[in-house]
Amino acid sequence: MCGIVGYVGPRRALDVVVEGLRRLEYRGYDSSGVAVIGADGLQVAKKAGRIENLDKELATRSITGSTAMGHTRWATHGAPNDRNAHPHTDASGRVAVIHNGIIENFGALRAELERDGVELVSETDTETVAHLVAAQLEAQGGSLADALRAVCRRLQGAFTLVLLDAQEPDVVVAARRNSPLVLGVGDGETFLGSDVAAFIEFTREAVELGQNQIVEIRRDGYVITDFDGKPAEGTPFHIDWDLTAAEKGGYEYFMLKEIQEQPAAVRDTLLGHLVSGQIVLDEQRFDQQELRDIDKVFIVACGTAYHAGMIGKQAIEHWTRVPVEVEMASEFRYRDPVLDRQTLVVAISQSGETADTLEAVRHARDQRAKVLAICNTNGAQIPRESDAVIYTHAGPEIGVAATKTFLAQVAAVELLGLALAQARGTKYGDEIIREFDDLCSVPDAIAEVLTVVEPVRALAREIAQSKTILFLGRHVGYPVALEGALKLKELAYMHAEGFPAGELKHGPIALIEEGLPVVVVMPSPTGRPLLHQKMLSNVAEIKARGARTIVISEADDSAARNLAAHFIAVPSVPTLLSPFVTTVPLQVLAAEIAQARGCDVDKPRNLAKSVTVE
Ligand code: M6R
């Protein structure tokens, strides 16, 4: 949440940070702003709304300099207007600050500043930092980094803070606690970003900052210390994707490109995980005996990742006979779950930053449970704090709505199921290899679905003005139904609900009325014949009440086809793999409905890609 960019170097710093902000805009788009130090001192420009508004403002100003920072906001404290946009400055305009996170004790700090006669102009928690740092500089002298260190020791909550001081024109100073921050190390120039997309155009050499650290960047490098001023180190890494991965490549929206990239996302996620007939994880910090001793699994995740967890539950329980509970990460630690050394907690998170999931991980570790992360972002906080990791190699996902990372998460959690089955001996080695081979055939099946989704687009345009759409599924089809409904809500701002089809008769069937579109995700007629039969009855029940049935099933499922007003055929794959093919038409449906309704597919209102606040 909130995107942050910083730069010191020979280029026109304003251009570097504005370009970085464009690449980080998916992290929040309530407002954007920049601060630059140049011949005219420290200058600030900021505007509510998308970056285009900032562009217009900048076109009326002449701002030059080689030290700068920029911010794109997802509002927490204070409405998304010009006044609350970052950067914020102290009263004299000497110090400017941008921030990602929440300063939880800002009320007390604000009251203290007001008692001292400081007039705050915004409603944000961030502005307090500008005044506190300026007061510290005034009272104690020293450098901007010294002042920031002193202030950070007083702050509670989560923050990435980046500051400029008009009196130190060649340095940008940043602090990090529980919010992301990476450095980009170039030749005679240094960058800061919430993630590497901010500077990937200029350098592939990056350094991940640790917790409670301060960094000073200059043209010739950087210095990291902790909040007490002791020397500290970050974690250097090489960025292994290039700029084209973060560009639209001719598509109108990133999401449309990312839907097409799903076969590769799943293929790359599986790559290298079967070595000499054995399933291997990416990072493994517990031993085989510990895996064998696990007697209970919790999967914790949010949103789309939670749906991936629901599918994973079916696979893990089926292959290992170990009970699995799937929990919304935001609920997990607050309900005091029963955890011990024999519990495995699986945290699924595309970003690896989601605050709810991170706190669930910390709670699990406090209780001595083992934690395995499934994550798309190398070196992010959640994998760093976990005992083992499976990375989803989906590449950067810029569209706020998760698509390719969802299918990659499903692949990774099923991989984990096989790894557990292997360690526990609940499947023979050759069975595991067969299941893995089935998984490896999934990318071709997804590619096949992608070639036949055109009728889904036409259907989407027909039903785009419906007041609601319901989604039904059973078994692994239920989380797919939930995912279809979530995509529609977030992209098209349309009311949508997903239900387990058998539950319909216990209440929700009252919603059915003439012409209401109901999307049904069918179980395989051969894989789950009994469930298929029950589902046919459920479809008949809603059809009898006037529903417009949109049925997704295998091409030769003639019984389902007969009940469908619209039939969407998908290839036949083993039951546990069916979400890979049934999800794709639902993503296309939601994206197309959103476009028909004039919504911004990549940047839905009120949302941000990485949710770094609880
Ligand atoms: O980065 P994470 O996977 O932890 O994010 C979890 C959710 O915020 C995310 O999946 C969200 O639900 C997506 N916008 C859904 O498309």
PDB file of N, CA and C in Angstrom, residues 185-274:
ATOM      1  N   VAL A 185      21.027  -0.291  -6.768  1.00  0.00           N
ATOM      2  CA  VAL A 185      22.402   0.213  -6.771  1.00  0.00           C
ATOM      3  C   VAL A 185      22.874   0.335  -8.213  1.00  0.00           C
ATOM      4  N   GLY A 186      23.036   1.573  -8.674  1.00  0.00           N
ATOM      5  CA  GLY A 186      23.484   1.799 -10.047  1.00  0.00           C
ATOM      6  C   GLY A 186      24.921   2.286 -10.061  1.00  0.00           C
ATOM      7  N   ASP A 187      25.374   2.679 -11.238  1.00  0.00           N
ATOM      8  CA  ASP A 187      26.740   3.174 -11.392  1.00  0.00           C
ATOM      9  C   ASP A 187      26.688   4.696 -11.226  1.00  0.00           C
ATOM     10  N   GLY A 188      27.080   5.181 -10.042  1.00  0.00           N
ATOM     11  CA  GLY A 188      27.029   6.612  -9.772  1.00  0.00           C
ATOM     12  C   GLY A 188      25.640   7.124  -9.485  1.00  0.00           C
ATOM     13  N   GLU A 189      24.721   6.234  -9.165  1.00  0.00           N
ATOM     14  CA  GLU A 189      23.356   6.642  -8.816  1.00  0.00           C
ATOM     15  C   GLU A 189      22.733   5.565  -7.922  1.00  0.00           C
ATOM     16  N   THR A 190      21.855   5.992  -7.056  1.00  0.00           N
ATOM     17  CA  THR A 190      21.249   5.046  -6.107  1.00  0.00           C
ATOM     18  C   THR A 190      19.754   5.336  -6.034  1.00  0.00           C
ATOM     19  N   PHE A 191      18.982   4.252  -5.893  1.00  0.00           N
ATOM     20  CA  PHE A 191      17.526   4.355  -5.959  1.00  0.00           C
ATOM     21  C   PHE A 191      16.910   3.758  -4.696  1.00  0.00           C
ATOM     22  N   LEU A 192      15.683   4.161  -4.423  1.00  0.00           N
ATOM     23  CA  LEU A 192      14.871   3.528  -3.388  1.00  0.00           C
ATOM     24  C   LEU A 192      13.518   3.199  -4.008  1.00  0.00           C
ATOM     25  N   GLY A 193      12.914   2.124  -3.564  1.00  0.00           N
ATOM     26  CA  GLY A 193      11.581   1.812  -4.077  1.00  0.00           C
ATOM     27  C   GLY A 193      10.841   0.908  -3.113  1.00  0.00           C
ATOM     28  N   SER A 194       9.508   0.978  -3.157  1.00  0.00           N
ATOM     29  CA  SER A 194       8.719   0.005  -2.391  1.00  0.00           C
ATOM     30  C   SER A 194       8.939  -1.377  -2.961  1.00  0.00           C
ATOM     31  N   ASP A 195       9.108  -1.463  -4.263  1.00  0.00           N
ATOM     32  CA  ASP A 195       9.581  -2.705  -4.853  1.00  0.00           C
ATOM     33  C   ASP A 195      10.435  -2.369  -6.066  1.00  0.00           C
ATOM     34  N   VAL A 196      11.042  -3.397  -6.630  1.00  0.00           N
ATOM     35  CA  VAL A 196      12.078  -3.159  -7.643  1.00  0.00           C
ATOM     36  C   VAL A 196      11.529  -2.562  -8.935  1.00  0.00           C
ATOM     37  N   ALA A 197      10.207  -2.676  -9.135  1.00  0.00           N
ATOM     38  CA  ALA A 197       9.617  -2.102 -10.350  1.00  0.00           C
ATOM     39  C   ALA A 197       9.942  -0.607 -10.443  1.00  0.00           C
ATOM     40  N   ALA A 198      10.174   0.024  -9.292  1.00  0.00           N
ATOM     41  CA  ALA A 198      10.447   1.466  -9.266  1.00  0.00           C
ATOM     42  C   ALA A 198      11.706   1.827 -10.043  1.00  0.00           C
ATOM     43  N   PHE A 199      12.681   0.898 -10.093  1.00  0.00           N
ATOM     44  CA  PHE A 199      13.959   1.270 -10.729  1.00  0.00           C
ATOM     45  C   PHE A 199      14.508   0.216 -11.673  1.00  0.00           C
ATOM     46  N   ILE A 200      13.699  -0.792 -12.002  1.00  0.00           N
ATOM     47  CA  ILE A 200      14.173  -1.895 -12.843  1.00  0.00           C
ATOM     48  C   ILE A 200      14.738  -1.420 -14.180  1.00  0.00           C
ATOM     49  N   GLU A 201      14.261  -0.267 -14.643  1.00  0.00           N
ATOM     50  CA  GLU A 201      14.718   0.314 -15.901  1.00  0.00           C
ATOM     51  C   GLU A 201      16.212   0.693 -15.847  1.00  0.00           C
ATOM     52  N   PHE A 202      16.703   0.954 -14.635  1.00  0.00           N
ATOM     53  CA  PHE A 202      18.051   1.516 -14.516  1.00  0.00           C
ATOM     54  C   PHE A 202      19.070   0.547 -13.936  1.00  0.00           C
ATOM     55  N   THR A 203      18.627  -0.371 -13.101  1.00  0.00           N
ATOM     56  CA  THR A 203      19.582  -1.321 -12.510  1.00  0.00           C
ATOM     57  C   THR A 203      18.883  -2.608 -12.112  1.00  0.00           C
ATOM     58  N   ARG A 204      19.653  -3.708 -12.157  1.00  0.00           N
ATOM     59  CA  ARG A 204      19.114  -5.005 -11.708  1.00  0.00           C
ATOM     60  C   ARG A 204      19.730  -5.423 -10.376  1.00  0.00           C
ATOM     61  N   GLU A 205      20.596  -4.552  -9.816  1.00  0.00           N
ATOM     62  CA  GLU A 205      21.235  -4.901  -8.541  1.00  0.00           C
ATOM     63  C   GLU A 205      20.475  -4.219  -7.407  1.00  0.00           C
ATOM     64  N   ALA A 206      19.974  -5.025  -6.481  1.00  0.00           N
ATOM     65  CA  ALA A 206      19.118  -4.474  -5.435  1.00  0.00           C
ATOM     66  C   ALA A 206      19.568  -4.957  -4.061  1.00  0.00           C
ATOM     67  N   VAL A 207      19.106  -4.246  -3.049  1.00  0.00           N
ATOM     68  CA  VAL A 207      19.411  -4.618  -1.657  1.00  0.00           C
ATOM     69  C   VAL A 207      18.119  -4.484  -0.867  1.00  0.00           C
ATOM     70  N   GLU A 208      17.754  -5.572  -0.192  1.00  0.00           N
ATOM     71  CA  GLU A 208      16.551  -5.558   0.642  1.00  0.00           C
ATOM     72  C   GLU A 208      16.945  -5.018   2.018  1.00  0.00           C
ATOM     73  N   LEU A 209      16.247  -4.006   2.479  1.00  0.00           N
ATOM     74  CA  LEU A 209      16.543  -3.462   3.806  1.00  0.00           C
ATOM     75  C   LEU A 209      15.913  -4.353   4.876  1.00  0.00           C
ATOM     76  N   GLY A 210      16.574  -4.487   6.022  1.00  0.00           N
ATOM     77  CA  GLY A 210      16.012  -5.286   7.111  1.00  0.00           C
ATOM     78  C   GLY A 210      15.087  -4.459   7.986  1.00  0.00           C
ATOM     79  N   GLN A 211      14.556  -5.114   9.021  1.00  0.00           N
ATOM     80  CA  GLN A 211      13.653  -4.423   9.951  1.00  0.00           C
ATOM     81  C   GLN A 211      14.393  -3.392  10.791  1.00  0.00           C
ATOM     82  N   ASN A 212      13.719  -2.319  11.116  1.00  0.00           N
ATOM     83  CA  ASN A 212      14.275  -1.297  12.009  1.00  0.00           C
ATOM     84  C   ASN A 212      15.637  -0.797  11.528  1.00  0.00           C
ATOM     85  N   GLN A 213      15.717  -0.519  10.257  1.00  0.00           N
ATOM     86  CA  GLN A 213      16.969  -0.014   9.695  1.00  0.00           C
ATOM     87  C   GLN A 213      16.740   1.346   9.038  1.00  0.00           C
ATOM     88  N   ILE A 214      17.847   2.095   8.994  1.00  0.00           N
ATOM     89  CA  ILE A 214      17.852   3.401   8.330  1.00  0.00           C
ATOM     90  C   ILE A 214      18.884   3.349   7.217  1.00  0.00           C
ATOM     91  N   VAL A 215      18.568   3.900   6.081  1.00  0.00           N
ATOM     92  CA  VAL A 215      19.563   3.941   5.017  1.00  0.00           C
ATOM     93  C   VAL A 215      19.725   5.380   4.524  1.00  0.00           C
ATOM     94  N   GLU A 216      20.971   5.745   4.270  1.00  0.00           N
ATOM     95  CA  GLU A 216      21.256   7.028   3.613  1.00  0.00           C
ATOM     96  C   GLU A 216      21.764   6.690   2.226  1.00  0.00           C
ATOM     97  N   ILE A 217      21.105   7.230   1.195  1.00  0.00           N
ATOM     98  CA  ILE A 217      21.631   6.965  -0.153  1.00  0.00           C
ATOM     99  C   ILE A 217      22.240   8.229  -0.735  1.00  0.00           C
ATOM    100  N   ARG A 218      23.366   8.026  -1.414  1.00  0.00           N
ATOM    101  CA  ARG A 218      24.054   9.103  -2.132  1.00  0.00           C
ATOM    102  C   ARG A 218      24.405   8.561  -3.502  1.00  0.00           C
ATOM    103  N   ARG A 219      24.961   9.442  -4.352  1.00  0.00           N
ATOM    104  CA  ARG A 219      25.360   9.007  -5.697  1.00  0.00           C
ATOM    105  C   ARG A 219      26.293   7.807  -5.643  1.00  0.00           C
ATOM    106  N   ASP A 220      27.238   7.850  -4.685  1.00  0.00           N
ATOM    107  CA  ASP A 220      28.287   6.835  -4.690  1.00  0.00           C
ATOM    108  C   ASP A 220      27.964   5.647  -3.794  1.00  0.00           C
ATOM    109  N   GLY A 221      26.737   5.495  -3.371  1.00  0.00           N
ATOM    110  CA  GLY A 221      26.406   4.303  -2.592  1.00  0.00           C
ATOM    111  C   GLY A 221      25.472   4.577  -1.434  1.00  0.00           C
ATOM    112  N   TYR A 222      25.545   3.712  -0.439  1.00  0.00           N
ATOM    113  CA  TYR A 222      24.584   3.796   0.659  1.00  0.00           C
ATOM    114  C   TYR A 222      25.213   3.340   1.966  1.00  0.00           C
ATOM    115  N   VAL A 223      24.614   3.798   3.076  1.00  0.00           N
ATOM    116  CA  VAL A 223      25.069   3.383   4.412  1.00  0.00           C
ATOM    117  C   VAL A 223      23.826   2.940   5.184  1.00  0.00           C
ATOM    118  N   ILE A 224      23.898   1.744   5.760  1.00  0.00           N
ATOM    119  CA  ILE A 224      22.751   1.236   6.525  1.00  0.00           C
ATOM    120  C   ILE A 224      23.131   1.178   8.003  1.00  0.00           C
ATOM    121  N   THR A 225      22.246   1.620   8.849  1.00  0.00           N
ATOM    122  CA  THR A 225      22.432   1.511  10.303  1.00  0.00           C
ATOM    123  C   THR A 225      21.108   1.066  10.919  1.00  0.00           C
ATOM    124  N   ASP A 226      21.161   0.694  12.201  1.00  0.00           N
ATOM    125  CA  ASP A 226      19.887   0.426  12.877  1.00  0.00           C
ATOM    126  C   ASP A 226      19.393   1.720  13.529  1.00  0.00           C
ATOM    127  N   PHE A 227      18.296   1.652  14.270  1.00  0.00           N
ATOM    128  CA  PHE A 227      17.716   2.873  14.829  1.00  0.00           C
ATOM    129  C   PHE A 227      18.601   3.479  15.930  1.00  0.00           C
ATOM    130  N   ASP A 228      19.612   2.700  16.389  1.00  0.00           N
ATOM    131  CA  ASP A 228      20.537   3.259  17.381  1.00  0.00           C
ATOM    132  C   ASP A 228      21.824   3.756  16.739  1.00  0.00           C
ATOM    133  N   GLY A 229      21.933   3.636  15.427  1.00  0.00           N
ATOM    134  CA  GLY A 229      23.114   4.139  14.732  1.00  0.00           C
ATOM    135  C   GLY A 229      24.195   3.103  14.542  1.00  0.00           C
ATOM    136  N   LYS A 230      23.939   1.863  14.973  1.00  0.00           N
ATOM    137  CA  LYS A 230      24.964   0.815  14.776  1.00  0.00           C
ATOM    138  C   LYS A 230      24.951   0.378  13.309  1.00  0.00           C
ATOM    139  N   PRO A 231      26.143   0.108  12.745  1.00  0.00           N
ATOM    140  CA  PRO A 231      26.184  -0.339  11.345  1.00  0.00           C
ATOM    141  C   PRO A 231      25.355  -1.611  11.162  1.00  0.00           C
ATOM    142  N   ALA A 232      24.656  -1.683  10.056  1.00  0.00           N
ATOM    143  CA  ALA A 232      23.823  -2.854   9.784  1.00  0.00           C
ATOM    144  C   ALA A 232      23.974  -3.209   8.306  1.00  0.00           C
ATOM    145  N   GLU A 233      23.425  -4.376   7.943  1.00  0.00           N
ATOM    146  CA  GLU A 233      23.549  -4.791   6.546  1.00  0.00           C
ATOM    147  C   GLU A 233      22.201  -5.142   5.972  1.00  0.00           C
ATOM    148  N   GLY A 234      22.025  -4.868   4.691  1.00  0.00           N
ATOM    149  CA  GLY A 234      20.843  -5.324   3.976  1.00  0.00           C
ATOM    150  C   GLY A 234      21.164  -6.642   3.284  1.00  0.00           C
ATOM    151  N   THR A 235      20.209  -7.126   2.493  1.00  0.00           N
ATOM    152  CA  THR A 235      20.421  -8.382   1.777  1.00  0.00           C
ATOM    153  C   THR A 235      20.468  -8.094   0.275  1.00  0.00           C
ATOM    154  N   PRO A 236      21.672  -8.171  -0.326  1.00  0.00           N
ATOM    155  CA  PRO A 236      21.754  -7.885  -1.775  1.00  0.00           C
ATOM    156  C   PRO A 236      21.108  -9.002  -2.596  1.00  0.00           C
ATOM    157  N   PHE A 237      20.501  -8.668  -3.708  1.00  0.00           N
ATOM    158  CA  PHE A 237      19.990  -9.678  -4.638  1.00  0.00           C
ATOM    159  C   PHE A 237      19.969  -9.126  -6.055  1.00  0.00           C
ATOM    160  N   HIS A 238      19.960 -10.049  -7.009  1.00  0.00           N
ATOM    161  CA  HIS A 238      19.913  -9.660  -8.416  1.00  0.00           C
ATOM    162  C   HIS A 238      18.476  -9.826  -8.899  1.00  0.00           C
ATOM    163  N   ILE A 239      17.983  -8.847  -9.630  1.00  0.00           N
ATOM    164  CA  ILE A 239      16.595  -8.929 -10.121  1.00  0.00           C
ATOM    165  C   ILE A 239      16.617  -9.749 -11.409  1.00  0.00           C
ATOM    166  N   ASP A 240      15.865 -10.866 -11.399  1.00  0.00           N
ATOM    167  CA  ASP A 240      15.996 -11.760 -12.552  1.00  0.00           C
ATOM    168  C   ASP A 240      14.848 -11.622 -13.557  1.00  0.00           C
ATOM    169  N   TRP A 241      14.064 -10.571 -13.482  1.00  0.00           N
ATOM    170  CA  TRP A 241      13.116 -10.316 -14.575  1.00  0.00           C
ATOM    171  C   TRP A 241      13.418  -8.947 -15.159  1.00  0.00           C
ATOM    172  N   ASP A 242      12.969  -8.727 -16.376  1.00  0.00           N
ATOM    173  CA  ASP A 242      13.333  -7.464 -17.003  1.00  0.00           C
ATOM    174  C   ASP A 242      12.104  -6.580 -17.204  1.00  0.00           C
ATOM    175  N   LEU A 243      12.365  -5.437 -17.781  1.00  0.00           N
ATOM    176  CA  LEU A 243      11.335  -4.410 -17.907  1.00  0.00           C
ATOM    177  C   LEU A 243      10.107  -4.895 -18.667  1.00  0.00           C
ATOM    178  N   THR A 244      10.317  -5.723 -19.701  1.00  0.00           N
ATOM    179  CA  THR A 244       9.167  -6.136 -20.515  1.00  0.00           C
ATOM    180  C   THR A 244       8.137  -6.873 -19.667  1.00  0.00           C
ATOM    181  N   ALA A 245       8.605  -7.583 -18.623  1.00  0.00           N
ATOM    182  CA  ALA A 245       7.670  -8.310 -17.761  1.00  0.00           C
ATOM    183  C   ALA A 245       6.733  -7.349 -17.047  1.00  0.00           C
ATOM    184  N   ALA A 246       7.149  -6.107 -16.872  1.00  0.00           N
ATOM    185  CA  ALA A 246       6.324  -5.131 -16.153  1.00  0.00           C
ATOM    186  C   ALA A 246       5.672  -4.139 -17.122  1.00  0.00           C
ATOM    187  N   GLU A 247       5.621  -4.521 -18.407  1.00  0.00           N
ATOM    188  CA  GLU A 247       4.963  -3.631 -19.380  1.00  0.00           C
ATOM    189  C   GLU A 247       3.785  -4.328 -20.025  1.00  0.00           C
ATOM    190  N   LYS A 248       2.891  -3.543 -20.633  1.00  0.00           N
ATOM    191  CA  LYS A 248       1.624  -4.115 -21.104  1.00  0.00           C
ATOM    192  C   LYS A 248       1.752  -4.963 -22.365  1.00  0.00           C
ATOM    193  N   GLY A 249       2.816  -4.769 -23.116  1.00  0.00           N
ATOM    194  CA  GLY A 249       3.050  -5.599 -24.300  1.00  0.00           C
ATOM    195  C   GLY A 249       1.889  -5.589 -25.280  1.00  0.00           C
ATOM    196  N   GLY A 250       1.294  -4.437 -25.506  1.00  0.00           N
ATOM    197  CA  GLY A 250       0.239  -4.331 -26.523  1.00  0.00           C
ATOM    198  C   GLY A 250      -1.169  -4.565 -25.993  1.00  0.00           C
ATOM    199  N   TYR A 251      -1.293  -5.049 -24.765  1.00  0.00           N
ATOM    200  CA  TYR A 251      -2.629  -5.247 -24.197  1.00  0.00           C
ATOM    201  C   TYR A 251      -3.146  -3.925 -23.631  1.00  0.00           C
ATOM    202  N   GLU A 252      -4.482  -3.790 -23.628  1.00  0.00           N
ATOM    203  CA  GLU A 252      -5.043  -2.547 -23.090  1.00  0.00           C
ATOM    204  C   GLU A 252      -4.824  -2.457 -21.578  1.00  0.00           C
ATOM    205  N   TYR A 253      -4.895  -3.614 -20.934  1.00  0.00           N
ATOM    206  CA  TYR A 253      -4.710  -3.656 -19.480  1.00  0.00           C
ATOM    207  C   TYR A 253      -3.691  -4.741 -19.115  1.00  0.00           C
ATOM    208  N   PHE A 254      -2.965  -4.508 -18.036  1.00  0.00           N
ATOM    209  CA  PHE A 254      -2.041  -5.527 -17.538  1.00  0.00           C
ATOM    210  C   PHE A 254      -2.788  -6.828 -17.254  1.00  0.00           C
ATOM    211  N   MET A 255      -3.987  -6.707 -16.690  1.00  0.00           N
ATOM    212  CA  MET A 255      -4.700  -7.923 -16.285  1.00  0.00           C
ATOM    213  C   MET A 255      -4.951  -8.847 -17.480  1.00  0.00           C
ATOM    214  N   LEU A 256      -5.243  -8.238 -18.636  1.00  0.00           N
ATOM    215  CA  LEU A 256      -5.519  -9.061 -19.817  1.00  0.00           C
ATOM    216  C   LEU A 256      -4.248  -9.802 -20.242  1.00  0.00           C
ATOM    217  N   LYS A 257      -3.124  -9.121 -20.116  1.00  0.00           N
ATOM    218  CA  LYS A 257      -1.840  -9.772 -20.430  1.00  0.00           C
ATOM    219  C   LYS A 257      -1.558 -10.879 -19.404  1.00  0.00           C
ATOM    220  N   GLU A 258      -1.858 -10.571 -18.153  1.00  0.00           N
ATOM    221  CA  GLU A 258      -1.530 -11.528 -17.091  1.00  0.00           C
ATOM    222  C   GLU A 258      -2.399 -12.791 -17.186  1.00  0.00           C
ATOM    223  N   ILE A 259      -3.635 -12.630 -17.663  1.00  0.00           N
ATOM    224  CA  ILE A 259      -4.485 -13.815 -17.880  1.00  0.00           C
ATOM    225  C   ILE A 259      -3.822 -14.725 -18.928  1.00  0.00           C
ATOM    226  N   GLN A 260      -3.282 -14.096 -19.976  1.00  0.00           N
ATOM    227  CA  GLN A 260      -2.631 -14.873 -21.047  1.00  0.00           C
ATOM    228  C   GLN A 260      -1.340 -15.528 -20.556  1.00  0.00           C
ATOM    229  N   GLU A 261      -0.727 -14.958 -19.541  1.00  0.00           N
ATOM    230  CA  GLU A 261       0.563 -15.471 -19.061  1.00  0.00           C
ATOM    231  C   GLU A 261       0.405 -16.669 -18.105  1.00  0.00           C
ATOM    232  N   GLN A 262      -0.835 -17.102 -17.901  1.00  0.00           N
ATOM    233  CA  GLN A 262      -1.043 -18.133 -16.868  1.00  0.00           C
ATOM    234  C   GLN A 262      -0.388 -19.480 -17.157  1.00  0.00           C
ATOM    235  N   PRO A 263      -0.391 -19.939 -18.424  1.00  0.00           N
ATOM    236  CA  PRO A 263       0.323 -21.217 -18.636  1.00  0.00           C
ATOM    237  C   PRO A 263       1.783 -21.123 -18.199  1.00  0.00           C
ATOM    238  N   ALA A 264       2.443 -20.013 -18.547  1.00  0.00           N
ATOM    239  CA  ALA A 264       3.863 -19.862 -18.178  1.00  0.00           C
ATOM    240  C   ALA A 264       4.020 -19.734 -16.665  1.00  0.00           C
ATOM    241  N   ALA A 265       3.082 -19.040 -16.017  1.00  0.00           N
ATOM    242  CA  ALA A 265       3.184 -18.852 -14.565  1.00  0.00           C
ATOM    243  C   ALA A 265       3.143 -20.201 -13.845  1.00  0.00           C
ATOM    244  N   VAL A 266       2.252 -21.080 -14.296  1.00  0.00           N
ATOM    245  CA  VAL A 266       2.143 -22.401 -13.651  1.00  0.00           C
ATOM    246  C   VAL A 266       3.374 -23.247 -14.003  1.00  0.00           C
ATOM    247  N   ARG A 267       3.761 -23.199 -15.281  1.00  0.00           N
ATOM    248  CA  ARG A 267       4.920 -24.003 -15.720  1.00  0.00           C
ATOM    249  C   ARG A 267       6.165 -23.590 -14.931  1.00  0.00           C
ATOM    250  N   ASP A 268       6.402 -22.297 -14.832  1.00  0.00           N
ATOM    251  CA  ASP A 268       7.621 -21.829 -14.158  1.00  0.00           C
ATOM    252  C   ASP A 268       7.583 -22.134 -12.661  1.00  0.00           C
ATOM    253  N   THR A 269       6.390 -22.162 -12.103  1.00  0.00           N
ATOM    254  CA  THR A 269       6.269 -22.460 -10.662  1.00  0.00           C
ATOM    255  C   THR A 269       6.617 -23.925 -10.373  1.00  0.00           C
ATOM    256  N   LEU A 270       6.308 -24.795 -11.331  1.00  0.00           N
ATOM    257  CA  LEU A 270       6.578 -26.223 -11.113  1.00  0.00           C
ATOM    258  C   LEU A 270       8.022 -26.605 -11.427  1.00  0.00           C
ATOM    259  N   LEU A 271       8.641 -25.760 -12.257  1.00  0.00           N
ATOM    260  CA  LEU A 271       9.985 -26.062 -12.768  1.00  0.00           C
ATOM    261  C   LEU A 271      10.992 -26.343 -11.637  1.00  0.00           C
ATOM    262  N   GLY A 272      11.726 -27.426 -11.791  1.00  0.00           N
ATOM    263  CA  GLY A 272      12.819 -27.716 -10.861  1.00  0.00           C
ATOM    264  C   GLY A 272      12.370 -28.288  -9.527  1.00  0.00           C
ATOM    265  N   HIS A 273      11.097 -28.636  -9.399  1.00  0.00           N
ATOM    266  CA  HIS A 273      10.634 -29.152  -8.103  1.00  0.00           C
ATOM    267  C   HIS A 273      10.601 -30.682  -8.037  1.00  0.00           C
ATOM    268  N   LEU A 274      10.879 -31.342  -9.175  1.00  0.00           N
ATOM    269  CA  LEU A 274      11.022 -32.801  -9.116  1.00  0.00           C
ATOM    270  C   LEU A 274      12.461 -33.119  -9.510  1.00  0.00           C
TER     271      LEU A 274
END
